mmCIF file of C-alpha atoms in Angstrom:
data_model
loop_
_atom_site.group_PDB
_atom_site.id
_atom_site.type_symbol
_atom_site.label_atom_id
_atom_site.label_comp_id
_atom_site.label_asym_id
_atom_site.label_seq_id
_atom_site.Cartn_x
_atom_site.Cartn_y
_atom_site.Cartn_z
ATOM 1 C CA UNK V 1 0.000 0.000 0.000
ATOM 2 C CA UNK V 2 1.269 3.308 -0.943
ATOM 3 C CA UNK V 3 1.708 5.609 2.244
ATOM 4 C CA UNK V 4 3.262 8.831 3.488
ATOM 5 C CA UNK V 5 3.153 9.862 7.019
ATOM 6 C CA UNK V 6 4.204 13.282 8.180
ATOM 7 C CA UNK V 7 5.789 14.213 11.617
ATOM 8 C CA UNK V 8 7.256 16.817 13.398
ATOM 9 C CA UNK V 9 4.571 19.221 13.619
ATOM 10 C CA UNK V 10 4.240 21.408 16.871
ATOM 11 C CA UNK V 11 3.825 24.422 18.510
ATOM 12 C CA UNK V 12 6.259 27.182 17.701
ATOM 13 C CA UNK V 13 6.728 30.718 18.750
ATOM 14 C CA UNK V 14 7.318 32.960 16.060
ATOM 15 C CA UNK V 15 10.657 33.559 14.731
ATOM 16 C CA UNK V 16 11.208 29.738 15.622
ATOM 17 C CA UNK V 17 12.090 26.707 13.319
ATOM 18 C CA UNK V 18 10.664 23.220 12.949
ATOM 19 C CA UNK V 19 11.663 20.212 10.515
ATOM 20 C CA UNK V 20 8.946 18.164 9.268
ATOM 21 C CA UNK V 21 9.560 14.777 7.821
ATOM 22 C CA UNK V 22 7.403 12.380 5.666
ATOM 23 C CA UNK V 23 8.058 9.076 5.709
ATOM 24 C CA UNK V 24 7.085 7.285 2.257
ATOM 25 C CA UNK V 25 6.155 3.210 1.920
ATOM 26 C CA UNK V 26 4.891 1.074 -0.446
ATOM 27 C CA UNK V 27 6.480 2.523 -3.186
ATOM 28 C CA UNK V 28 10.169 3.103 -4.467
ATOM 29 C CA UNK V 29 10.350 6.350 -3.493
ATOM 30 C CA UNK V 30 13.916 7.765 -6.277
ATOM 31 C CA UNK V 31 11.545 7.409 -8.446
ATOM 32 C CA UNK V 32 9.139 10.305 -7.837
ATOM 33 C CA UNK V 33 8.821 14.039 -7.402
ATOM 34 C CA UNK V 34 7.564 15.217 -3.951
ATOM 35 C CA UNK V 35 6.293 18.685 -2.468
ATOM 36 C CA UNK V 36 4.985 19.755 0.087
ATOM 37 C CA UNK V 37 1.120 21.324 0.316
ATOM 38 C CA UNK V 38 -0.118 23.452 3.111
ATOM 39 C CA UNK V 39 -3.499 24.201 4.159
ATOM 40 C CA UNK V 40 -4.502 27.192 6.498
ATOM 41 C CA UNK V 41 -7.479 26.304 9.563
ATOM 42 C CA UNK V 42 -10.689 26.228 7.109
ATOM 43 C CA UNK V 43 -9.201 27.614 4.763
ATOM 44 C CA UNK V 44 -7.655 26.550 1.323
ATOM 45 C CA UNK V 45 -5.066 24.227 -0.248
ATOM 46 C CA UNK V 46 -1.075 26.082 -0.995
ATOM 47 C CA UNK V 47 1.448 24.906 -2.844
ATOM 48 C CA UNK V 48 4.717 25.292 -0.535
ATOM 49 C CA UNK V 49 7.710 23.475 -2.157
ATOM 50 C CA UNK V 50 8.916 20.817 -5.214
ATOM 51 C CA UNK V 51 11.706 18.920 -5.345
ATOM 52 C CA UNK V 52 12.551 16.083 -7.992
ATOM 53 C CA UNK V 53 12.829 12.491 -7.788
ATOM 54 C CA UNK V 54 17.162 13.256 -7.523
ATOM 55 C CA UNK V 55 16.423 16.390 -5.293
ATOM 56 C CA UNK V 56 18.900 18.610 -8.068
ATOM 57 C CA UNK V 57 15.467 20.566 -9.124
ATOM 58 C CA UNK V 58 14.245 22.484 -6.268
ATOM 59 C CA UNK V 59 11.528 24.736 -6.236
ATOM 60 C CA UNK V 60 9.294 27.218 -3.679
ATOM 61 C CA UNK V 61 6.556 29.701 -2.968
ATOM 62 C CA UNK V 62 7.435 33.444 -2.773
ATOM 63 C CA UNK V 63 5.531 33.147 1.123
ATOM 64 C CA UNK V 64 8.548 30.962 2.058
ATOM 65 C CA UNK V 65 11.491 31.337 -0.145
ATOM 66 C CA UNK V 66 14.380 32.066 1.656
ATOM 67 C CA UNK V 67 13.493 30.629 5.147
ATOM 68 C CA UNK V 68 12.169 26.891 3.949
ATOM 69 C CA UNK V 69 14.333 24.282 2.875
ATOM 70 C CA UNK V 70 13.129 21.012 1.064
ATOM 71 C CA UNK V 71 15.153 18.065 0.871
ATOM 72 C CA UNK V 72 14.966 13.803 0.560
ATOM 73 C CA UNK V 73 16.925 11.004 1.429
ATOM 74 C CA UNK V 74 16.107 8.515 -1.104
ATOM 75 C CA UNK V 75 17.731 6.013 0.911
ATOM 76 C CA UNK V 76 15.918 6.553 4.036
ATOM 77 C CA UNK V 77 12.604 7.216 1.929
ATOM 78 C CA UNK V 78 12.168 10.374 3.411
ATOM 79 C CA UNK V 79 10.963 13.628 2.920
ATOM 80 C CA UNK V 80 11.888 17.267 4.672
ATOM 81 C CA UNK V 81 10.726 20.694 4.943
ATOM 82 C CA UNK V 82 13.481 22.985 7.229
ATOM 83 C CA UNK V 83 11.300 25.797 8.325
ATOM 84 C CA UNK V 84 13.058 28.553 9.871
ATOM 85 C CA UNK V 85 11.949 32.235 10.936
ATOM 86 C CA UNK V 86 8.507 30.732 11.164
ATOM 87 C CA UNK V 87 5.784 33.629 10.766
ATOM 88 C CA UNK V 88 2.054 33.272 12.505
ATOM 89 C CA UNK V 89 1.017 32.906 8.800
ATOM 90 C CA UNK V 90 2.518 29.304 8.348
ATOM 91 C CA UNK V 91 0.265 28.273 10.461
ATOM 92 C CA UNK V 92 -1.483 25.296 9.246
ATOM 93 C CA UNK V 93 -1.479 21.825 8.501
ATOM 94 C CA UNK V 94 1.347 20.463 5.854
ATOM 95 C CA UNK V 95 1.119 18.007 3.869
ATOM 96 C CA UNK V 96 3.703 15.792 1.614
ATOM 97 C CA UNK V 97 2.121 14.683 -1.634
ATOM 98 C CA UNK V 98 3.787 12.576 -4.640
ATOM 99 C CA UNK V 99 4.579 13.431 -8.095
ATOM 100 C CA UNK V 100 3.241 16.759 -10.264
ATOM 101 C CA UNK V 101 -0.004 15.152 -9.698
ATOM 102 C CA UNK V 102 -0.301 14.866 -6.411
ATOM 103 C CA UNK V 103 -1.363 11.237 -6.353
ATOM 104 C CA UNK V 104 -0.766 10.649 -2.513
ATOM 105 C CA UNK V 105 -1.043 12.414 0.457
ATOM 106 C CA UNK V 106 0.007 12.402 3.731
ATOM 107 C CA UNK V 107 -2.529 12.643 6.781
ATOM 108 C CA UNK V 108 -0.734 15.774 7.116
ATOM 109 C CA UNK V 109 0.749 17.502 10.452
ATOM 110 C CA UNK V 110 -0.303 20.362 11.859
ATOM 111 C CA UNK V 111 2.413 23.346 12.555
ATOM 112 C CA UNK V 112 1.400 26.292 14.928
ATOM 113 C CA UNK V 113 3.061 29.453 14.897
ATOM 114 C CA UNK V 114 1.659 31.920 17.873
ATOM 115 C CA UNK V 115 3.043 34.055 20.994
ATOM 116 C CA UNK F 1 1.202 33.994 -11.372
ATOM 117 C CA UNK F 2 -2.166 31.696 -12.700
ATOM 118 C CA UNK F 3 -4.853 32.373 -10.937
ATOM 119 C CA UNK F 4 -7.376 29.265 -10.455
ATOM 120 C CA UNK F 5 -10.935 31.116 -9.946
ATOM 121 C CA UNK F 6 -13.797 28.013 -9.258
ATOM 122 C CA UNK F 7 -17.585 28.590 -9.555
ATOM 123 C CA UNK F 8 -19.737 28.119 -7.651
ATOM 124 C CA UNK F 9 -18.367 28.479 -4.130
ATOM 125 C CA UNK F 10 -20.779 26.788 -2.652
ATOM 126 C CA UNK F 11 -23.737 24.186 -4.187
ATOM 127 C CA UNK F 12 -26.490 22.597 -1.951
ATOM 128 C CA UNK F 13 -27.508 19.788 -4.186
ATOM 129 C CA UNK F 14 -30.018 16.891 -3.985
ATOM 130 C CA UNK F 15 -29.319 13.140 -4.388
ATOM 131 C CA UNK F 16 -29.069 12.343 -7.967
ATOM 132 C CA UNK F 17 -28.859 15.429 -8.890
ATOM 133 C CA UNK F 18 -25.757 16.414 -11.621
ATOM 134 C CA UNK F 19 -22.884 18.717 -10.652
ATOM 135 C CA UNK F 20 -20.995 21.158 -12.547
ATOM 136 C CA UNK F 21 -18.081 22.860 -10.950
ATOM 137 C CA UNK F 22 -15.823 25.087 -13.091
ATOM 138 C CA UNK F 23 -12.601 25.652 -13.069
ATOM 139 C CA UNK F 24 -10.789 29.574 -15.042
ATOM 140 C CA UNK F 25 -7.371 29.950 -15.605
ATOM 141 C CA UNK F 26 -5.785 32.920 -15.956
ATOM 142 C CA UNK F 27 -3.531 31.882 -18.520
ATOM 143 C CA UNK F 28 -3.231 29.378 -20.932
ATOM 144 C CA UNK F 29 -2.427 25.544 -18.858
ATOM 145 C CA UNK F 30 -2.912 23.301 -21.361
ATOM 146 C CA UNK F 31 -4.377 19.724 -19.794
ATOM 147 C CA UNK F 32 -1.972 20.219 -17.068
ATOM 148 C CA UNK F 33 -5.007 21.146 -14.820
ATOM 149 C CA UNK F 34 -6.190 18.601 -11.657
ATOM 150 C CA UNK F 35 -9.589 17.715 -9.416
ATOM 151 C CA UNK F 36 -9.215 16.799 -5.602
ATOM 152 C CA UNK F 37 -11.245 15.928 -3.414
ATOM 153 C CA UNK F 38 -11.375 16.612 0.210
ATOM 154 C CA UNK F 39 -14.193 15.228 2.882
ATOM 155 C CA UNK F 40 -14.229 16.870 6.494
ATOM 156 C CA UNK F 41 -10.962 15.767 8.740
ATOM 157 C CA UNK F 42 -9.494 14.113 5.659
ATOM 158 C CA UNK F 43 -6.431 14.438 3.555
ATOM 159 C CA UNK F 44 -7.659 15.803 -0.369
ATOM 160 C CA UNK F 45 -7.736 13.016 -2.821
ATOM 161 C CA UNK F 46 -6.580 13.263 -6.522
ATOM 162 C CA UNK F 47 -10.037 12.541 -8.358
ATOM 163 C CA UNK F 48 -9.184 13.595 -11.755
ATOM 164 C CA UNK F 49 -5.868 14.388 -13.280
ATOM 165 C CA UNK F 50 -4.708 16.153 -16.495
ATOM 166 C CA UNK F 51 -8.338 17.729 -17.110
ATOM 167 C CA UNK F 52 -10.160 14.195 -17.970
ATOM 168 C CA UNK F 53 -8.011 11.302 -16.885
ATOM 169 C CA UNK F 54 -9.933 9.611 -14.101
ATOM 170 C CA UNK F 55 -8.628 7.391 -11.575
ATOM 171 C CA UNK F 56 -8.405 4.311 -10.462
ATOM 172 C CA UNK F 57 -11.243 3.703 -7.637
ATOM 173 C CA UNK F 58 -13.174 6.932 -8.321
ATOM 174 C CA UNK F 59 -16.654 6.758 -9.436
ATOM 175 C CA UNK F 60 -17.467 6.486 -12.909
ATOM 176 C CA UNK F 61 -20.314 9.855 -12.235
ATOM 177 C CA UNK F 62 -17.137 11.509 -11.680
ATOM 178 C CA UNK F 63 -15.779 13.092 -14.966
ATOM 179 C CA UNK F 64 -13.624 16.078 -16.352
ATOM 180 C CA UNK F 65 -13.230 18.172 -19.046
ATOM 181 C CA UNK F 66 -11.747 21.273 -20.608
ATOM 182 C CA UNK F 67 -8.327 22.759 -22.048
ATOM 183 C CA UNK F 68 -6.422 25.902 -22.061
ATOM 184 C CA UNK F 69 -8.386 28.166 -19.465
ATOM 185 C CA UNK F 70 -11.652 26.742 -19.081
ATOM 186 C CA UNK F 71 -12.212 23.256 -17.049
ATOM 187 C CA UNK F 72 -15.274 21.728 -15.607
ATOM 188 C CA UNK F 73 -15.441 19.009 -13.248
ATOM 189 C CA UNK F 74 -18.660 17.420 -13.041
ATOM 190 C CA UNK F 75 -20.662 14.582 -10.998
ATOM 191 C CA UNK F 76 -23.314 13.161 -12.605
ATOM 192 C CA UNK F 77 -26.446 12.074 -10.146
ATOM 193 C CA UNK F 78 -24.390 13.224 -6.468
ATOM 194 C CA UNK F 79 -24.810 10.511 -4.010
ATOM 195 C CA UNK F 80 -24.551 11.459 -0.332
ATOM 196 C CA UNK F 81 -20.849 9.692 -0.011
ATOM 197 C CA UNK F 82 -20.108 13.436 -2.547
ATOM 198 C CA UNK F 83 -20.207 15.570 -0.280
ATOM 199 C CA UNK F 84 -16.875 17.188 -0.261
ATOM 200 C CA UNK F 85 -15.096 20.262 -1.064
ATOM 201 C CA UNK F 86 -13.352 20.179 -4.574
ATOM 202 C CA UNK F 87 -10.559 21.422 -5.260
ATOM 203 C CA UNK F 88 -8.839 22.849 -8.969
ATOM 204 C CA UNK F 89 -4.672 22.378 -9.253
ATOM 205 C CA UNK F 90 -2.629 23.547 -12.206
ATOM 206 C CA UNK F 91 0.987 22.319 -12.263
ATOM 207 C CA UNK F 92 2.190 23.828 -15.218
ATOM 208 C CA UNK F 93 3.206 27.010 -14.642
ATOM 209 C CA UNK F 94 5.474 27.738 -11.092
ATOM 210 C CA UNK F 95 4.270 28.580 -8.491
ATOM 211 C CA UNK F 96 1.712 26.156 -8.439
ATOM 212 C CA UNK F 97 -1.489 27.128 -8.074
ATOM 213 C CA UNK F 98 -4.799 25.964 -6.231
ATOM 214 C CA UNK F 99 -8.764 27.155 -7.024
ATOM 215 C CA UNK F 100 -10.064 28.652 -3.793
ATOM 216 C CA UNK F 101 -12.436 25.819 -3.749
ATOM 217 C CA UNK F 102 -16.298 24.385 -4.043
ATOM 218 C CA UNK F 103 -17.943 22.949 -1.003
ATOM 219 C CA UNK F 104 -20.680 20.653 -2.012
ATOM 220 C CA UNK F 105 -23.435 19.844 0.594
ATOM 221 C CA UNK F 106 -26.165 17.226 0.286
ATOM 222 C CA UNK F 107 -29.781 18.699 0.805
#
């Protein structure tokens, strides 16, 4: 069965960093694009990061260039999202999803960013 | 940027009743335009992908449609199990972009 499962979501003043990692199964993992999805409380589905199946091609939103970092260890089967100088607006729930499709998600894990 | 704009925002529909949802691009995507779904408490889930492929395990009332700007997604006689929001994705332009979104509720 193909799965992802996200950790490392939290509580996090602002200004403060969290890594979030997705853990992929089922499925050989080199061989597939990931990203990263976030989704605001009741609100709507973002795009937050891309990286391909070698992790040369890396891609991000303007809302977190410069303080997110994506990467993969294809031999671990793993996904990460570095977020640094976190902001009360990245508060929400992220998901990792596979390929340009997004054919698979995550359950997701929610990150929250408040004083 | 491409903007996703989806109409309506909101349908209250009744059992077997058909569903259109549309789906405007801002610029020219090509096919390269996807259909989640996403229950309450749930993860979305890739319904339709590149405008009209449908996937494996999704209902055969479930179709899409469209190239360039203009997509539809549509659900022909809702059951109750459809009520969801739905969501529009384009992945060919960066960033990617999502519709805002279409909450369907059963009457």
């Amino acid at each position: 069965e193909v799965q992802l499962v996200e950790s490392g979501g939290g509580f996090v003043q602002p200004g403060g960093s969290l890594r979030l990692s997705c853990a992929a199964s089922g499925f050989t993992f080199s061989d597939y694009s990931m990203n990263w999805v976030r989704q605001a409380p009741g609100k709507g589905l973002e795009w937050v990061s891309y990286i391909s199946r070698s992790g040369s091609t890396i891609y991000y939103a303007e809302s977190v260039k410069g303080r997110f970092t994506i990467s993969r260890d294809n031999g671990r089967n793993s996904l990460y999202l570095q977020m640094n100088s976190l902001r009360d607006e990245d508060t929400a729930v992220y998901y990792c999803t596979r390929d340009t499709v997004n054919d698979c998600w995550g359950q997701g894990t929610l990150v929250t960013v408040s004083s | 940027e491409i903007v996703l704009t989806q109409s309506p925002d909101f349908q209250s529909v009744t059992p077997k009743e058909k569903v259109t949802i549309v789906c405007r691009a801002s610029q020219n995507i090509g096919s390269s335009l996807h259909w989640y779904q996403q229950k309450a408490d749930q993860s979305p889930k890739l319904f339709i992908k590149h405008a009209s492929q449908s996937l494996s395990g999704v209902p055969s009332r479930f179709s899409g449609s469209g190239s360039g700007t203009d997509f539809t997604l549509t659900i022909n006689s809702l059951e109750a199990e459809d009520a969801a929001t739905y969501y529009c994705h384009q992945s060919s332009n960066l960033p990617k972009t999502f519709g805002q979104g279409t909450k369907v509720e059963i009457k």
